[in-house]
CSV table of C-alpha atoms and ligand atoms in Angstrom, one decimal:
chain,number,residue,atom,x,y,z
V,1,MET,CA,313.4,219.8,172.9
V,2,THR,CA,311.7,222.4,170.7
V,3,GLY,CA,314.9,223.3,168.9
V,4,GLU,CA,314.6,227.0,169.8
V,5,THR,CA,317.2,226.9,172.5
V,6,ALA,CA,320.8,225.9,171.9
V,7,PRO,CA,321.9,222.9,174.0
V,8,PHE,CA,323.8,223.8,177.1
V,9,ASN,CA,327.6,223.6,176.6
V,10,PRO,CA,329.5,224.2,179.9
V,11,ALA,CA,332.7,224.7,177.9
V,12,ALA,CA,331.5,227.7,175.9
V,13,LEU,CA,331.9,230.6,178.2
V,14,ASP,CA,332.9,233.6,176.2
V,15,GLY,CA,329.6,235.2,175.2
V,16,GLU,CA,328.5,235.4,178.9
V,17,GLN,CA,331.2,237.6,180.3
V,18,LEU,CA,329.2,240.8,180.6
V,19,PHE,CA,326.5,238.9,182.3
V,20,GLU,CA,329.0,237.5,184.8
V,21,VAL,CA,330.4,240.9,185.7
V,22,THR,CA,326.8,242.0,186.6
V,23,LEU,CA,326.5,239.1,189.0
V,24,ARG,CA,330.0,239.3,190.5
V,25,PRO,CA,330.0,239.7,194.3
V,26,THR,CA,331.4,243.2,195.3
V,27,CYS,CA,332.6,242.3,198.8
V,28,PHE,CA,333.8,239.2,200.6
V,29,GLU,CA,330.5,239.0,202.5
V,30,GLN,CA,328.7,238.4,199.2
V,31,PHE,CA,331.0,235.6,198.2
V,32,VAL,CA,329.2,232.4,199.1
V,33,GLY,CA,331.0,229.4,200.6
V,34,GLN,CA,334.7,228.5,200.4
V,35,LEU,CA,334.9,229.9,203.9
V,36,ARG,CA,338.4,228.7,204.7
V,37,VAL,CA,339.8,230.4,201.6
V,38,VAL,CA,338.0,233.6,202.3
V,39,GLU,CA,339.2,233.6,205.9
V,40,ASN,CA,342.8,233.0,204.9
V,41,LEU,CA,342.6,235.8,202.4
V,42,GLN,CA,341.1,238.3,204.9
V,43,LEU,CA,343.7,237.4,207.5
V,44,ALA,CA,346.6,237.8,205.1
V,45,ILE,CA,345.2,241.2,203.9
V,46,GLN,CA,344.8,242.5,207.4
V,47,ALA,CA,348.2,241.3,208.5
V,48,ALA,CA,349.9,242.9,205.4
V,49,GLN,CA,348.1,246.1,205.9
V,50,ALA,CA,349.0,246.2,209.6
V,51,ARG,CA,352.7,245.8,208.7
V,52,GLY,CA,352.4,248.3,205.9
V,53,GLU,CA,353.8,245.7,203.5
V,54,PRO,CA,352.5,244.4,200.1
V,55,LEU,CA,350.5,241.2,200.2
V,56,ASP,CA,352.2,237.9,199.4
V,57,HIS,CA,351.8,236.6,195.9
V,58,ILE,CA,348.6,234.5,195.7
V,59,LEU,CA,347.9,231.4,193.6
V,60,PHE,CA,344.2,230.4,193.1
V,61,SER,CA,343.7,226.9,191.7
V,62,GLY,CA,340.4,225.2,190.8
V,63,LEU,CA,338.2,224.3,188.0
V,64,PRO,CA,336.7,226.9,185.7
V,65,GLY,CA,333.9,229.0,187.1
V,66,LEU,CA,334.6,228.5,190.8
V,67,GLY,CA,335.4,232.1,191.6
V,68,LYS,CA,339.1,232.6,191.1
V,69,THR,CA,338.8,235.8,189.1
V,70,THR,CA,336.1,237.1,191.5
V,71,LEU,CA,338.4,236.6,194.5
V,72,ALA,CA,341.2,238.5,192.7
V,73,TYR,CA,338.8,241.4,192.3
V,74,LEU,CA,337.6,241.1,195.9
V,75,VAL,CA,341.2,241.2,197.2
V,76,ALA,CA,341.9,244.3,195.1
V,77,ARG,CA,338.7,246.0,196.4
V,78,SER,CA,339.3,245.2,200.0
V,79,MET,CA,342.9,246.6,199.7
V,80,ASP,CA,341.7,249.6,197.7
V,81,ALA,CA,344.4,248.5,195.2
V,82,HIS,CA,344.6,248.8,191.4
V,83,LEU,CA,344.2,245.4,189.6
V,84,HIS,CA,345.9,244.9,186.2
V,85,GLU,CA,344.4,241.9,184.5
V,86,THR,CA,345.9,239.6,181.8
V,87,SER,CA,346.2,235.9,181.0
V,88,GLY,CA,348.9,233.4,180.3
V,89,PRO,CA,348.1,233.0,176.6
V,90,ALA,CA,348.0,236.8,176.1
V,91,LEU,CA,351.7,237.2,177.3
V,92,LEU,CA,353.3,235.7,174.2
V,93,ARG,CA,356.8,237.1,174.6
V,94,ALA,CA,358.9,238.1,177.6
V,95,ALA,CA,358.7,241.7,176.3
V,96,ASP,CA,354.9,241.7,176.8
V,97,LEU,CA,355.3,240.9,180.5
V,98,VAL,CA,358.2,243.4,180.9
V,99,GLY,CA,355.9,246.1,179.5
V,100,LEU,CA,353.2,245.2,181.9
V,101,LEU,CA,355.5,245.1,184.9
V,102,SER,CA,357.1,248.4,184.1
V,103,ASN,CA,353.7,250.0,184.3
V,104,LEU,CA,353.0,248.8,187.9
V,105,ALA,CA,352.9,251.2,190.8
V,106,ALA,CA,353.7,250.3,194.4
V,107,GLY,CA,350.9,248.2,195.9
V,108,ASP,CA,349.3,247.3,192.6
V,109,LEU,CA,348.0,243.8,192.0
V,110,LEU,CA,348.8,241.9,188.8
V,111,PHE,CA,346.2,239.2,188.0
V,112,ILE,CA,347.3,236.5,185.5
V,113,ASP,CA,344.6,234.1,184.6
V,114,GLU,CA,345.5,230.7,183.2
V,115,ILE,CA,349.0,231.2,184.6
V,116,HIS,CA,349.9,227.6,183.7
V,117,ARG,CA,349.9,228.6,180.1
V,118,LEU,CA,352.8,231.0,180.3
V,119,SER,CA,355.7,230.2,178.1
V,120,ARG,CA,359.0,229.3,179.8
V,121,PRO,CA,360.8,232.6,178.9
V,122,VAL,CA,357.9,234.6,180.3
V,123,GLU,CA,357.8,232.5,183.4
V,124,GLU,CA,361.5,233.1,184.0
V,125,VAL,CA,361.0,236.9,183.9
V,126,LEU,CA,358.3,236.5,186.5
V,127,TYR,CA,360.6,234.6,188.8
V,128,ALA,CA,362.9,237.5,189.4
V,129,ALA,CA,360.0,240.0,189.4
V,130,MET,CA,358.2,238.0,192.1
V,131,GLU,CA,361.2,237.3,194.3
V,132,ASP,CA,363.4,240.4,194.1
V,133,TYR,CA,361.2,242.9,192.3
V,134,VAL,CA,363.6,243.3,189.4
V,135,VAL,CA,363.4,242.5,185.8
V,136,ASP,CA,366.4,241.9,183.5
V,137,VAL,CA,366.2,243.3,180.1
V,138,VAL,CA,368.6,242.4,177.3
V,139,LEU,CA,369.5,245.3,175.1
V,140,ASP,CA,370.8,244.8,171.6
V,141,GLN,CA,371.8,241.4,170.2
V,142,GLY,CA,375.1,239.6,169.5
V,143,PRO,CA,378.4,240.9,170.8
V,144,SER,CA,376.9,244.3,171.8
V,145,ALA,CA,374.2,242.7,173.9
V,146,ARG,CA,373.9,244.2,177.4
V,147,ASN,CA,371.9,243.4,180.5
V,148,LEU,CA,369.9,246.1,182.0
V,149,ARG,CA,368.3,245.5,185.4
V,150,LEU,CA,365.1,247.5,186.1
V,151,LYS,CA,363.8,247.8,189.7
V,152,LEU,CA,360.1,247.3,190.1
V,153,PRO,CA,357.8,248.7,192.7
V,154,ARG,CA,356.5,246.2,195.3
V,155,PHE,CA,353.5,244.6,193.7
V,156,THR,CA,351.5,241.4,194.4
V,157,LEU,CA,351.0,238.8,191.7
V,158,ILE,CA,347.7,236.9,191.7
V,159,GLY,CA,347.8,233.8,189.5
V,160,ALA,CA,344.8,231.6,188.7
V,161,THR,CA,345.1,228.2,187.3
V,162,THR,CA,342.8,225.3,186.4
V,163,ARG,CA,345.8,223.0,186.2
V,164,GLU,CA,348.0,223.5,189.2
V,165,GLY,CA,349.9,220.3,188.4
V,166,LEU,CA,351.3,221.9,185.3
V,167,LEU,CA,353.2,224.7,187.2
V,168,SER,CA,356.8,223.9,188.0
V,169,ALA,CA,357.7,223.4,191.7
V,170,PRO,CA,360.0,226.4,191.8
V,171,PHE,CA,357.3,228.6,190.3
V,172,ARG,CA,354.6,227.4,192.7
V,173,ALA,CA,357.0,227.9,195.6
V,174,ARG,CA,357.1,231.7,194.9
V,175,PHE,CA,353.5,232.1,195.9
V,176,GLY,CA,353.2,232.7,199.6
V,177,LEU,CA,349.5,232.1,199.6
V,178,GLN,CA,348.1,229.1,197.7
V,179,GLU,CA,344.4,228.5,197.8
V,180,LYS,CA,342.5,225.7,196.2
V,181,LEU,CA,338.8,226.2,195.4
V,182,ASP,CA,336.6,223.1,195.6
V,183,LEU,CA,333.3,222.3,193.8
V,184,TYR,CA,330.4,223.9,195.7
V,185,PRO,CA,327.8,221.9,197.6
V,186,ALA,CA,324.2,222.3,196.3
V,187,ASP,CA,323.2,224.4,199.3
V,188,ASP,CA,325.8,227.1,198.5
V,189,LEU,CA,324.7,227.1,194.8
V,190,ALA,CA,321.1,227.6,195.9
V,191,VAL,CA,322.2,230.7,197.9
V,192,ILE,CA,324.0,232.0,194.8
V,193,LEU,CA,320.9,231.3,192.6
V,194,HIS,CA,318.7,233.3,195.0
V,195,SER,CA,321.0,236.3,195.1
V,196,SER,CA,321.5,236.2,191.3
V,197,ALA,CA,317.7,236.0,190.8
V,198,GLU,CA,317.4,239.1,193.0
V,199,ALA,CA,320.0,241.0,190.9
V,200,LEU,CA,318.3,239.9,187.7
V,201,LYS,CA,314.9,240.9,189.1
V,202,VAL,CA,313.2,237.6,188.5
V,203,ARG,CA,311.2,235.6,191.1
V,204,LEU,CA,312.8,232.2,191.9
V,205,ASP,CA,311.1,230.0,194.5
V,206,ALA,CA,312.7,227.5,196.8
V,207,GLY,CA,311.6,224.5,194.7
V,208,ALA,CA,313.2,226.0,191.6
V,209,ALA,CA,316.5,226.6,193.4
V,210,GLN,CA,316.4,223.0,194.8
V,211,TYR,CA,316.0,221.8,191.2
V,212,LEU,CA,318.7,223.9,189.6
V,213,ALA,CA,321.4,223.8,192.4
V,214,PRO,CA,322.3,220.1,192.3
V,215,ARG,CA,322.3,220.1,188.5
V,216,SER,CA,324.8,223.0,188.3
V,217,ARG,CA,327.9,220.9,188.3
V,218,GLY,CA,329.2,222.3,191.6
V,219,THR,CA,330.0,225.5,189.8
V,220,PRO,CA,328.6,229.0,190.4
V,221,ARG,CA,329.2,230.0,186.7
V,222,VAL,CA,327.0,227.1,185.6
V,223,ALA,CA,324.3,228.0,188.2
V,224,ASN,CA,324.2,231.6,186.9
V,225,ARG,CA,324.1,230.5,183.3
V,226,PHE,CA,321.2,228.2,184.0
V,227,LEU,CA,319.4,231.0,185.7
V,228,ARG,CA,319.9,233.3,182.9
V,229,ARG,CA,318.5,230.9,180.3
V,230,VAL,CA,315.6,229.9,182.5
V,231,ARG,CA,314.8,233.5,183.2
V,232,ASP,CA,314.3,234.0,179.4
V,233,LEU,CA,311.7,231.3,179.5
V,234,ALA,CA,310.1,232.7,182.6
V,235,GLN,CA,310.0,236.2,181.1
V,236,GLU,CA,308.4,235.0,177.8
V,237,ARG,CA,306.0,232.4,179.1
V,238,TYR,CA,305.6,232.4,182.9
V,239,GLU,CA,305.2,236.0,184.0
V,240,ASN,CA,308.8,236.3,185.2
V,241,ALA,CA,308.4,233.7,187.9
V,242,ILE,CA,310.5,230.6,188.1
V,243,ASP,CA,309.1,227.6,190.0
V,244,GLU,CA,310.2,224.0,189.8
V,245,HIS,CA,308.1,223.4,186.7
V,246,VAL,CA,309.7,226.3,184.8
V,247,ALA,CA,313.2,225.3,186.0
V,248,ARG,CA,312.7,221.7,184.8
V,249,GLU,CA,311.4,222.9,181.4
V,250,GLY,CA,314.2,225.4,181.1
V,251,LEU,CA,316.9,222.8,181.7
V,252,ALA,CA,315.2,220.2,179.4
V,253,ARG,CA,315.2,222.8,176.7
V,254,LEU,CA,319.0,223.1,177.2
V,255,GLY,CA,319.4,219.4,176.9
V,256,VAL,CA,320.2,218.9,180.5
V,257,ASP,CA,318.5,215.8,181.8
V,258,GLU,CA,317.0,214.9,185.2
V,259,ASN,CA,320.4,213.7,186.3
V,260,GLY,CA,322.1,217.0,185.5
V,261,LEU,CA,323.9,215.5,182.5
V,262,CYS,CA,324.2,217.6,179.3
V,263,ALA,CA,324.6,216.3,175.8
V,264,MET,CA,328.4,216.2,175.9
V,265,ASP,CA,328.3,214.2,179.2
V,266,ARG,CA,326.1,211.7,177.6
V,267,ARG,CA,328.3,211.5,174.5
V,268,ILE,CA,331.4,210.8,176.7
V,269,LEU,CA,329.6,208.1,178.7
V,270,LYS,CA,328.3,206.6,175.5
V,271,THR,CA,331.7,206.5,174.0
V,272,LEU,CA,333.0,204.6,177.0
V,273,LEU,CA,330.2,202.2,176.9
V,274,ARG,CA,330.8,201.6,173.2
V,275,HIS,CA,334.3,200.5,174.3
V,276,GLY,CA,333.0,198.0,176.7
V,277,GLY,CA,332.9,200.6,179.5
V,278,GLY,CA,336.6,201.4,179.3
V,279,PRO,CA,339.3,202.0,180.1
V,280,VAL,CA,339.7,204.5,177.3
V,281,GLY,CA,342.4,207.2,177.0
V,282,VAL,CA,341.2,210.8,177.2
V,283,LYS,CA,342.6,211.6,173.8
V,284,THR,CA,340.5,208.8,172.2
V,285,ILE,CA,337.4,210.1,174.0
V,286,ALA,CA,338.2,213.6,172.8
V,287,LEU,CA,338.4,212.5,169.2
V,288,SER,CA,335.2,210.5,169.4
V,289,VAL,CA,333.2,213.3,170.9
V,290,GLY,CA,334.8,216.2,169.0
V,291,GLU,CA,336.0,218.2,172.0
V,292,GLU,CA,339.5,219.1,173.2
V,293,ASP,CA,341.0,216.7,175.8
V,294,ARG,CA,341.8,219.6,178.1
V,295,THR,CA,338.1,220.6,178.1
V,296,ILE,CA,337.0,217.1,178.8
V,297,GLU,CA,339.4,217.0,181.8
V,298,GLU,CA,338.5,220.4,183.2
V,299,VAL,CA,334.9,220.8,182.4
V,300,TYR,CA,333.1,217.5,182.0
V,301,GLU,CA,335.1,214.9,183.8
V,302,PRO,CA,335.1,216.4,187.3
V,303,TYR,CA,331.3,216.4,187.4
V,304,LEU,CA,331.0,212.9,186.0
V,305,ILE,CA,333.6,211.7,188.5
V,306,ARG,CA,332.0,213.4,191.4
V,307,GLU,CA,328.5,212.1,190.6
V,308,GLY,CA,330.0,208.6,190.2
V,309,TYR,CA,329.5,208.0,186.5
V,310,LEU,CA,333.1,207.8,185.6
V,311,ARG,CA,336.4,206.7,187.1
V,312,ARG,CA,340.0,207.6,186.3
V,313,THR,CA,342.2,204.5,186.1
V,314,PRO,CA,345.9,204.4,185.2
V,315,GLN,CA,344.9,202.9,181.8
V,316,GLY,CA,342.3,205.6,181.1
V,317,ARG,CA,338.7,206.5,181.8
V,318,ALA,CA,336.1,203.9,182.7
V,319,VAL,CA,332.4,204.0,183.5
V,320,SER,CA,331.6,203.1,187.1
V,321,ALA,CA,329.4,200.3,188.3
V,322,ARG,CA,326.8,202.9,189.1
V,323,THR,CA,326.6,204.0,185.4
V,324,ARG,CA,326.0,200.4,184.3
V,325,GLU,CA,323.4,199.9,187.1
V,326,LEU,CA,321.6,203.1,186.4
V,327,PHE,CA,321.6,202.9,182.7
V,328,PRO,CA,321.6,199.2,181.7
V,329,ALA,CA,320.1,200.1,178.3
V,330,LEU,CA,323.5,201.7,177.4
V,331,ASP,CA,325.3,198.5,178.0
V,332,ALA,CA,323.2,196.7,175.5
V,333,LYS,CA,324.4,196.0,171.9
V,334,GLY,CA,323.3,198.7,169.5
V,335,MET,CA,323.3,201.4,172.2
V,336,GLU,CA,319.6,201.9,172.3
V,337,GLU,CA,319.0,205.3,173.8
V,338,THR,CA,316.3,204.2,176.1
V,339,GLY,CA,316.0,204.6,179.9
V,340,THR,CA,316.4,207.8,181.8
V,341,LEU,CA,319.8,208.9,180.5
V,342,PHE,CA,318.9,210.1,177.0
V,343,PRO,CA,315.4,211.3,177.0
V,344,LEU,CA,316.3,214.9,176.0
V,345,ALA,CA,319.3,214.7,173.7
X,1,LIG,P1,336.9,231.5,187.6
X,1,LIG,O1,337.8,232.7,187.5
X,1,LIG,O2,337.3,230.6,188.6
X,1,LIG,O3,336.7,230.9,186.2
X,1,LIG,P2,334.8,233.5,188.1
X,1,LIG,O4,335.4,234.2,189.3
X,1,LIG,O5,334.9,234.2,186.8
X,1,LIG,O6,335.4,232.1,188.0
X,1,LIG,O7,333.3,233.2,188.5
X,1,LIG,C1,332.3,232.8,187.5
X,1,LIG,C2,330.9,233.4,187.9
X,1,LIG,O8,330.4,232.8,189.1
X,1,LIG,C3,331.0,234.9,188.2
X,1,LIG,O9,329.8,235.5,187.7
X,1,LIG,C4,331.1,235.0,189.7
X,1,LIG,O10,330.6,236.2,190.2
X,1,LIG,C5,330.2,233.8,190.1
X,1,LIG,N1,330.7,233.3,191.4
X,1,LIG,C6,331.8,232.5,191.5
X,1,LIG,N2,332.0,232.1,192.8
X,1,LIG,C7,331.0,232.7,193.5
X,1,LIG,C8,330.7,232.7,194.9
X,1,LIG,N3,331.4,232.0,195.8
X,1,LIG,N4,329.6,233.4,195.3
X,1,LIG,C9,328.9,234.1,194.4
X,1,LIG,N5,329.1,234.1,193.0
X,1,LIG,C10,330.2,233.5,192.6
């Protein structure tokens, strides 16, 4: 590491939003992979349009960066419908939601990101809005309080959640279409990398895509972020061309090692090994590594589990036999950072 590039942190996404919008697919044909989901959506859209009815409410679930927001935009575009965008944490009070709902026109789409973070009172307003297209407003307080029922135009709610399990069963049941997005295979991520490289006007050869794709945590957002950072390196030092050598150097500068592990992944595994390999509760891990437990569960763990470094047990998290085999140095007393796991941290 030269110290001139900040380590890669898959949980820090905010500063990259403008860049993401640039690379967002503009039609279903450009959306790579998740074929079953795309097909289900297209079918539902065609059927609703043929009947002249609004589309069923849709719930997208899946880890951050897998394309939930993108799909909401694609649904809107293919229906030529207006999309209103908000998020669970932004709707603090029921009145915030009532305000939004009363501005909808017939056929509009309302996209609520992080819908599992809605408060109970807001969720309850949504129930009636989704089912009967009405919203009950309480006027005044105390003895003079009165209920006013507003009729809403027929709209479609699109919810996105990284934690489907946190939605109550009755709430979930109100979504006619429920689609779960899975982590992407490396081949799909390579396709995404090539089309993003084209959009960013940087040359990316097959070897570079083969190097970046399997290290992108199964996540298009991560693949695009890698590409963006590696592009900076290519532009400054390698005549705007990314081959495997440049890709490797770029990821190394971000603290991402040959195994695709970033500094936080390594801290998590190290914490577990320091506790004899686990099991260790996620809250303890979070405290040790200085990250929120939610972020550990949503951003780091899925990749560590998928790659066979970590297991979930009823007692907590534990390293797998594979981690011990691959990195015996970490098992040793004193936690010497030798071997292949920590060369770049
Ligand atoms: P989420 O809402 O699930 O967090 P986004 O829809 O914001 O994810 O996607 C993150 C980034 O990855 C965006 O730049 C998006 O365009 C890109 N992306 C996601 N899925 C795909 C895909 N299947 N094909 C191409 N690009 C994708």
